[in-house]
Amino acid sequence: MLAEFIEALFSIFFIETLINGLLLGGLFALLSLGLNLIFGVIDVVWICYAEIIMLGMYTIFFLHVESGMPFIFAAAAGVAATSLLGWLTHRIVISYLLDAEPINQLLATGGLLFLFQGAAMVVFGIEFRNLGLSLGSLAVSEDIYLSQTRLIAFVISGTVVVVLYQFLSRSYLGTAIRAISQDREIMVLMGVDTKKLYLFTSAIGGGLAGLAAVLLVLQYDVHPFIGLSFGPITFMICVMGGLGNMIGGFLAAFVFSMLISVGGYFAELEWGYVLAFVVFIAIMFARPQGLLARKS
Amino acid sequence: MLNVKNVNAGYGKFQALFDVSLEVAAGEAVAVIGPNGAGKSTLMRVISGMIPAMTGTIELEGRSVLDAPPHEIVGMGLAHVPEHRRLFHGLTVDENLRMGCFKPQFRARFEERREFVYELFPRMMERRDQVAGTMSGGEQEMCAIARALMSDPRILLMDEPSAGLAPVIVHQVFDLVEQVRSKGLSVLIVEQNVNQVLRVVDRAYILESGSLHSEGTAEELLQSKEIQKSFMGM
């Protein structure tokens, strides 16, 4: 038994599992980024975040497959569309609830979840739609094959994380986004139009959902309920990292993806998820504030 | 410079200021003193646009403040050091200063203004990369004033700069007020520390239960028996 276990650890497939876990982590990191940004800055949880991603996937699918737009332009249009959707979400719903009870904010964005899902069902139907794009696999060695789409997703996620970090730490606007998360009321004295800054942040958050949509639509079929399959994981990653803490979310994304991959390697893939959720619950008992405590 | 006329203001249905009028001339330092809950902070907040006025007029160098969107007021030459300093605690000193210079028309002069405040407060230069929330109370007050000065204001509003500071630090804060004055700025300051503030200002108003009750030069008020009795516990 033990000998088998040790042998399995050094198997080539295990290395492949680790690499796949790493690649999946990149995708998770991107998924959690927008949600964390919005929560960290505006202090509102967008329960409908995964549904915004779903609508982004549909946008890309229809522009590319039905209208024949080259994928790269369809992807850019998808990001623009979700960015607009993020802007509208804040403008039409959240801006009126900034001083409301958190539970009312949750109910409102939860309502948006069903609105987006229902609208997608009515407009697009319930069929699973596939982009039909396959980039194939990359042979790293004789035995290790990596999915090219996952590799691209990883590189894009990494780039986005670095760019966003630079933006937040170096630019006036980025510094203001960090500042407003610490003290909203005082921003007016700095000459900042807080309404505009919130709208801008929401548009960026929406745009990040669009980027996630680009990477997901390359790997998964799109259907109105796809948000349910990764929405909960996205929330758990954010909560595990410390809600609103982007670095914590980044870390938690890799903890989750590794647990899923490694758990899936020793048993069925579903057991990987079970393992990840059990660890999540254990961490919540030990550190309810998340791996890295959320901003004070 | 600053002209406040017949201002009524408050929070929702609660009115905190009743028919308040005051003036600050160019280069003048004026204090508003009064007991807790008299409406001193509300007065400062109305002037800098943090809360709206119900009625009345506020003019800054002849331009109406109340007609401007609140976030444009800093661009008119008025900066406000709020009560409890309200620094961005997680940001460094340098980033706090950057926020004081946020408006696009100020950004080009960021380096120049930063040089100015570092010269005024060399301590801030030493602390430039320190996270603001980890500094001492006195340094935080200095940083809050420095942040306000980044927009090159012609009038500085200061709300209880000595509140919550250790007694040994308090006199240093009043030194800061004098330093700011030496640069030719007008100052409107709200304080509970009546005895000390009257030594750094030209005139003062006394605010009680939301109304201006009397005014006088700093010297007159320092001599006044009534003031000594009500505010200095003598």
PDB file of N, CA and C in Angstrom, chain A residues 168-173 175-180 182-194 196-197, chain B residues 45 48-50 70-72 74 80 82 86-91 95-96 98-103 107 110 147:
ATOM      1  N   LEU A 168      -2.809  49.265  -9.805  1.00  0.00           N
ATOM      2  CA  LEU A 168      -3.294  49.645  -8.478  1.00  0.00           C
ATOM      3  C   LEU A 168      -2.200  50.287  -7.635  1.00  0.00           C
ATOM      4  N   SER A 169      -0.947  49.868  -7.850  1.00  0.00           N
ATOM      5  CA  SER A 169       0.085  50.393  -6.967  1.00  0.00           C
ATOM      6  C   SER A 169       0.764  51.640  -7.527  1.00  0.00           C
ATOM      7  N   ARG A 170       0.671  51.874  -8.829  1.00  0.00           N
ATOM      8  CA  ARG A 170       1.450  52.985  -9.371  1.00  0.00           C
ATOM      9  C   ARG A 170       0.665  54.180  -9.887  1.00  0.00           C
ATOM     10  N   SER A 171      -0.529  53.954 -10.413  1.00  0.00           N
ATOM     11  CA  SER A 171      -1.228  55.077 -11.038  1.00  0.00           C
ATOM     12  C   SER A 171      -2.046  55.858 -10.007  1.00  0.00           C
ATOM     13  N   TYR A 172      -2.372  57.089 -10.355  1.00  0.00           N
ATOM     14  CA  TYR A 172      -3.235  57.907  -9.489  1.00  0.00           C
ATOM     15  C   TYR A 172      -4.581  57.217  -9.288  1.00  0.00           C
ATOM     16  N   LEU A 173      -5.140  56.748 -10.402  1.00  0.00           N
ATOM     17  CA  LEU A 173      -6.458  56.133 -10.350  1.00  0.00           C
ATOM     18  C   LEU A 173      -6.433  54.869  -9.491  1.00  0.00           C
ATOM     19  N   THR A 175      -4.262  54.111  -7.103  1.00  0.00           N
ATOM     20  CA  THR A 175      -4.077  54.479  -5.703  1.00  0.00           C
ATOM     21  C   THR A 175      -5.401  54.962  -5.121  1.00  0.00           C
ATOM     22  N   ALA A 176      -6.161  55.711  -5.925  1.00  0.00           N
ATOM     23  CA  ALA A 176      -7.459  56.200  -5.452  1.00  0.00           C
ATOM     24  C   ALA A 176      -8.412  55.036  -5.199  1.00  0.00           C
ATOM     25  N   ILE A 177      -8.311  53.992  -6.022  1.00  0.00           N
ATOM     26  CA  ILE A 177      -9.165  52.816  -5.824  1.00  0.00           C
ATOM     27  C   ILE A 177      -8.828  52.145  -4.496  1.00  0.00           C
ATOM     28  N   ARG A 178      -7.527  52.095  -4.162  1.00  0.00           N
ATOM     29  CA  ARG A 178      -7.163  51.524  -2.861  1.00  0.00           C
ATOM     30  C   ARG A 178      -7.581  52.458  -1.730  1.00  0.00           C
ATOM     31  N   ALA A 179      -7.452  53.756  -1.986  1.00  0.00           N
ATOM     32  CA  ALA A 179      -7.794  54.730  -0.939  1.00  0.00           C
ATOM     33  C   ALA A 179      -9.285  54.701  -0.630  1.00  0.00           C
ATOM     34  N   ILE A 180     -10.113  54.634  -1.656  1.00  0.00           N
ATOM     35  CA  ILE A 180     -11.559  54.709  -1.439  1.00  0.00           C
ATOM     36  C   ILE A 180     -12.037  53.484  -0.677  1.00  0.00           C
ATOM     37  N   GLN A 182     -10.559  52.327   1.766  1.00  0.00           N
ATOM     38  CA  GLN A 182     -10.234  52.564   3.174  1.00  0.00           C
ATOM     39  C   GLN A 182     -11.101  53.649   3.797  1.00  0.00           C
ATOM     40  N   ASP A 183     -11.455  54.649   3.026  1.00  0.00           N
ATOM     41  CA  ASP A 183     -12.260  55.748   3.558  1.00  0.00           C
ATOM     42  C   ASP A 183     -13.017  56.407   2.411  1.00  0.00           C
ATOM     43  N   ARG A 184     -14.279  56.041   2.273  1.00  0.00           N
ATOM     44  CA  ARG A 184     -15.073  56.562   1.162  1.00  0.00           C
ATOM     45  C   ARG A 184     -15.408  58.040   1.345  1.00  0.00           C
ATOM     46  N   GLU A 185     -15.812  58.388   2.598  1.00  0.00           N
ATOM     47  CA  GLU A 185     -16.361  59.716   2.841  1.00  0.00           C
ATOM     48  C   GLU A 185     -15.347  60.824   2.559  1.00  0.00           C
ATOM     49  N   ILE A 186     -14.085  60.514   2.850  1.00  0.00           N
ATOM     50  CA  ILE A 186     -13.061  61.535   2.791  1.00  0.00           C
ATOM     51  C   ILE A 186     -12.599  61.828   1.352  1.00  0.00           C
ATOM     52  N   MET A 187     -12.930  60.930   0.428  1.00  0.00           N
ATOM     53  CA  MET A 187     -12.426  61.062  -0.946  1.00  0.00           C
ATOM     54  C   MET A 187     -12.844  62.378  -1.579  1.00  0.00           C
ATOM     55  N   VAL A 188     -14.007  62.873  -1.193  1.00  0.00           N
ATOM     56  CA  VAL A 188     -14.497  64.113  -1.784  1.00  0.00           C
ATOM     57  C   VAL A 188     -13.538  65.267  -1.480  1.00  0.00           C
ATOM     58  N   LEU A 189     -12.872  65.200  -0.324  1.00  0.00           N
ATOM     59  CA  LEU A 189     -11.917  66.251   0.032  1.00  0.00           C
ATOM     60  C   LEU A 189     -10.661  66.180  -0.831  1.00  0.00           C
ATOM     61  N   MET A 190     -10.412  65.010  -1.420  1.00  0.00           N
ATOM     62  CA  MET A 190      -9.256  64.847  -2.302  1.00  0.00           C
ATOM     63  C   MET A 190      -9.633  65.273  -3.728  1.00  0.00           C
ATOM     64  N   GLY A 191     -10.881  65.675  -3.893  1.00  0.00           N
ATOM     65  CA  GLY A 191     -11.325  66.071  -5.224  1.00  0.00           C
ATOM     66  C   GLY A 191     -11.710  64.882  -6.083  1.00  0.00           C
ATOM     67  N   VAL A 192     -12.055  63.760  -5.431  1.00  0.00           N
ATOM     68  CA  VAL A 192     -12.424  62.566  -6.187  1.00  0.00           C
ATOM     69  C   VAL A 192     -13.946  62.459  -6.255  1.00  0.00           C
ATOM     70  N   ASP A 193     -14.459  62.258  -7.449  1.00  0.00           N
ATOM     71  CA  ASP A 193     -15.883  62.028  -7.624  1.00  0.00           C
ATOM     72  C   ASP A 193     -16.126  60.541  -7.342  1.00  0.00           C
ATOM     73  N   THR A 194     -16.601  60.240  -6.130  1.00  0.00           N
ATOM     74  CA  THR A 194     -16.678  58.838  -5.722  1.00  0.00           C
ATOM     75  C   THR A 194     -17.627  58.030  -6.606  1.00  0.00           C
ATOM     76  N   LYS A 196     -18.128  58.335  -9.786  1.00  0.00           N
ATOM     77  CA  LYS A 196     -17.411  57.968 -11.004  1.00  0.00           C
ATOM     78  C   LYS A 196     -16.400  56.868 -10.733  1.00  0.00           C
ATOM     79  N   LEU A 197     -15.705  56.989  -9.596  1.00  0.00           N
ATOM     80  CA  LEU A 197     -14.665  56.011  -9.278  1.00  0.00           C
ATOM     81  C   LEU A 197     -15.285  54.629  -9.058  1.00  0.00           C
TER      82      LEU A 197
ATOM     83  N   ARG B  45     -17.596  70.840   7.687  1.00  0.00           N
ATOM     84  CA  ARG B  45     -18.054  69.921   6.643  1.00  0.00           C
ATOM     85  C   ARG B  45     -18.919  70.615   5.605  1.00  0.00           C
ATOM     86  N   SER B  48     -16.571  72.632   3.241  1.00  0.00           N
ATOM     87  CA  SER B  48     -15.780  71.873   2.261  1.00  0.00           C
ATOM     88  C   SER B  48     -16.639  70.931   1.424  1.00  0.00           C
ATOM     89  N   GLY B  49     -17.950  70.994   1.587  1.00  0.00           N
ATOM     90  CA  GLY B  49     -18.824  70.237   0.687  1.00  0.00           C
ATOM     91  C   GLY B  49     -19.100  68.808   1.105  1.00  0.00           C
ATOM     92  N   MET B  50     -18.630  68.411   2.296  1.00  0.00           N
ATOM     93  CA  MET B  50     -18.886  67.022   2.709  1.00  0.00           C
ATOM     94  C   MET B  50     -20.358  66.794   3.012  1.00  0.00           C
ATOM     95  N   PRO B  70     -19.319  68.940  -4.837  1.00  0.00           N
ATOM     96  CA  PRO B  70     -18.418  68.846  -3.678  1.00  0.00           C
ATOM     97  C   PRO B  70     -16.967  68.525  -4.039  1.00  0.00           C
ATOM     98  N   HIS B  71     -16.771  67.616  -5.024  1.00  0.00           N
ATOM     99  CA  HIS B  71     -15.391  67.226  -5.321  1.00  0.00           C
ATOM    100  C   HIS B  71     -14.634  68.292  -6.116  1.00  0.00           C
ATOM    101  N   GLU B  72     -15.321  69.374  -6.511  1.00  0.00           N
ATOM    102  CA  GLU B  72     -14.628  70.441  -7.226  1.00  0.00           C
ATOM    103  C   GLU B  72     -14.115  71.526  -6.281  1.00  0.00           C
ATOM    104  N   VAL B  74     -12.072  71.490  -3.739  1.00  0.00           N
ATOM    105  CA  VAL B  74     -10.628  71.500  -3.489  1.00  0.00           C
ATOM    106  C   VAL B  74      -9.899  72.222  -4.635  1.00  0.00           C
ATOM    107  N   HIS B  80      -9.155  70.775   3.365  1.00  0.00           N
ATOM    108  CA  HIS B  80      -9.760  70.504   4.660  1.00  0.00           C
ATOM    109  C   HIS B  80      -9.007  69.346   5.327  1.00  0.00           C
ATOM    110  N   PRO B  82      -9.466  66.860   7.968  1.00  0.00           N
ATOM    111  CA  PRO B  82     -10.665  66.466   8.712  1.00  0.00           C
ATOM    112  C   PRO B  82     -10.381  66.047  10.155  1.00  0.00           C
ATOM    113  N   ARG B  86      -8.089  61.155   9.499  1.00  0.00           N
ATOM    114  CA  ARG B  86      -8.629  60.384   8.383  1.00  0.00           C
ATOM    115  C   ARG B  86      -7.601  60.137   7.275  1.00  0.00           C
ATOM    116  N   LEU B  87      -6.415  59.717   7.651  1.00  0.00           N
ATOM    117  CA  LEU B  87      -5.434  59.317   6.647  1.00  0.00           C
ATOM    118  C   LEU B  87      -5.884  58.009   6.013  1.00  0.00           C
ATOM    119  N   PHE B  88      -5.338  57.698   4.854  1.00  0.00           N
ATOM    120  CA  PHE B  88      -5.553  56.368   4.290  1.00  0.00           C
ATOM    121  C   PHE B  88      -4.529  55.458   4.962  1.00  0.00           C
ATOM    122  N   HIS B  89      -4.993  54.728   5.966  1.00  0.00           N
ATOM    123  CA  HIS B  89      -4.067  54.041   6.862  1.00  0.00           C
ATOM    124  C   HIS B  89      -3.196  52.996   6.194  1.00  0.00           C
ATOM    125  N   GLY B  90      -3.759  52.329   5.179  1.00  0.00           N
ATOM    126  CA  GLY B  90      -2.993  51.270   4.528  1.00  0.00           C
ATOM    127  C   GLY B  90      -2.053  51.793   3.446  1.00  0.00           C
ATOM    128  N   LEU B  91      -2.136  53.069   3.136  1.00  0.00           N
ATOM    129  CA  LEU B  91      -1.284  53.635   2.097  1.00  0.00           C
ATOM    130  C   LEU B  91      -0.049  54.271   2.741  1.00  0.00           C
ATOM    131  N   GLU B  95       1.957  57.905  -0.831  1.00  0.00           N
ATOM    132  CA  GLU B  95       0.689  57.668  -1.533  1.00  0.00           C
ATOM    133  C   GLU B  95      -0.419  58.566  -0.988  1.00  0.00           C
ATOM    134  N   ASN B  96      -0.381  58.828   0.315  1.00  0.00           N
ATOM    135  CA  ASN B  96      -1.341  59.767   0.890  1.00  0.00           C
ATOM    136  C   ASN B  96      -1.162  61.147   0.267  1.00  0.00           C
ATOM    137  N   ARG B  98       0.042  61.758  -2.618  1.00  0.00           N
ATOM    138  CA  ARG B  98      -0.408  61.657  -3.998  1.00  0.00           C
ATOM    139  C   ARG B  98      -1.929  61.874  -4.096  1.00  0.00           C
ATOM    140  N   MET B  99      -2.639  61.331  -3.112  1.00  0.00           N
ATOM    141  CA  MET B  99      -4.092  61.491  -3.100  1.00  0.00           C
ATOM    142  C   MET B  99      -4.490  62.960  -2.887  1.00  0.00           C
ATOM    143  N   GLY B 100      -3.648  63.681  -2.141  1.00  0.00           N
ATOM    144  CA  GLY B 100      -3.921  65.107  -1.945  1.00  0.00           C
ATOM    145  C   GLY B 100      -3.787  65.886  -3.229  1.00  0.00           C
ATOM    146  N   CYS B 101      -3.183  65.275  -4.209  1.00  0.00           N
ATOM    147  CA  CYS B 101      -2.861  65.903  -5.491  1.00  0.00           C
ATOM    148  C   CYS B 101      -3.629  65.199  -6.606  1.00  0.00           C
ATOM    149  N   PHE B 102      -4.754  64.576  -6.277  1.00  0.00           N
ATOM    150  CA  PHE B 102      -5.419  63.684  -7.233  1.00  0.00           C
ATOM    151  C   PHE B 102      -5.968  64.400  -8.457  1.00  0.00           C
ATOM    152  N   LYS B 103      -6.515  65.579  -8.255  1.00  0.00           N
ATOM    153  CA  LYS B 103      -7.189  66.236  -9.380  1.00  0.00           C
ATOM    154  C   LYS B 103      -6.212  66.453 -10.533  1.00  0.00           C
ATOM    155  N   ARG B 107      -1.833  67.339 -10.810  1.00  0.00           N
ATOM    156  CA  ARG B 107      -0.843  66.254 -10.939  1.00  0.00           C
ATOM    157  C   ARG B 107       0.481  66.720 -11.509  1.00  0.00           C
ATOM    158  N   PHE B 110       2.926  67.763  -8.906  1.00  0.00           N
ATOM    159  CA  PHE B 110       3.106  66.859  -7.764  1.00  0.00           C
ATOM    160  C   PHE B 110       4.498  66.976  -7.141  1.00  0.00           C
ATOM    161  N   ARG B 147      -0.900  66.379   3.354  1.00  0.00           N
ATOM    162  CA  ARG B 147      -1.774  65.912   2.277  1.00  0.00           C
ATOM    163  C   ARG B 147      -2.685  67.039   1.789  1.00  0.00           C
TER     164      ARG B 147
END
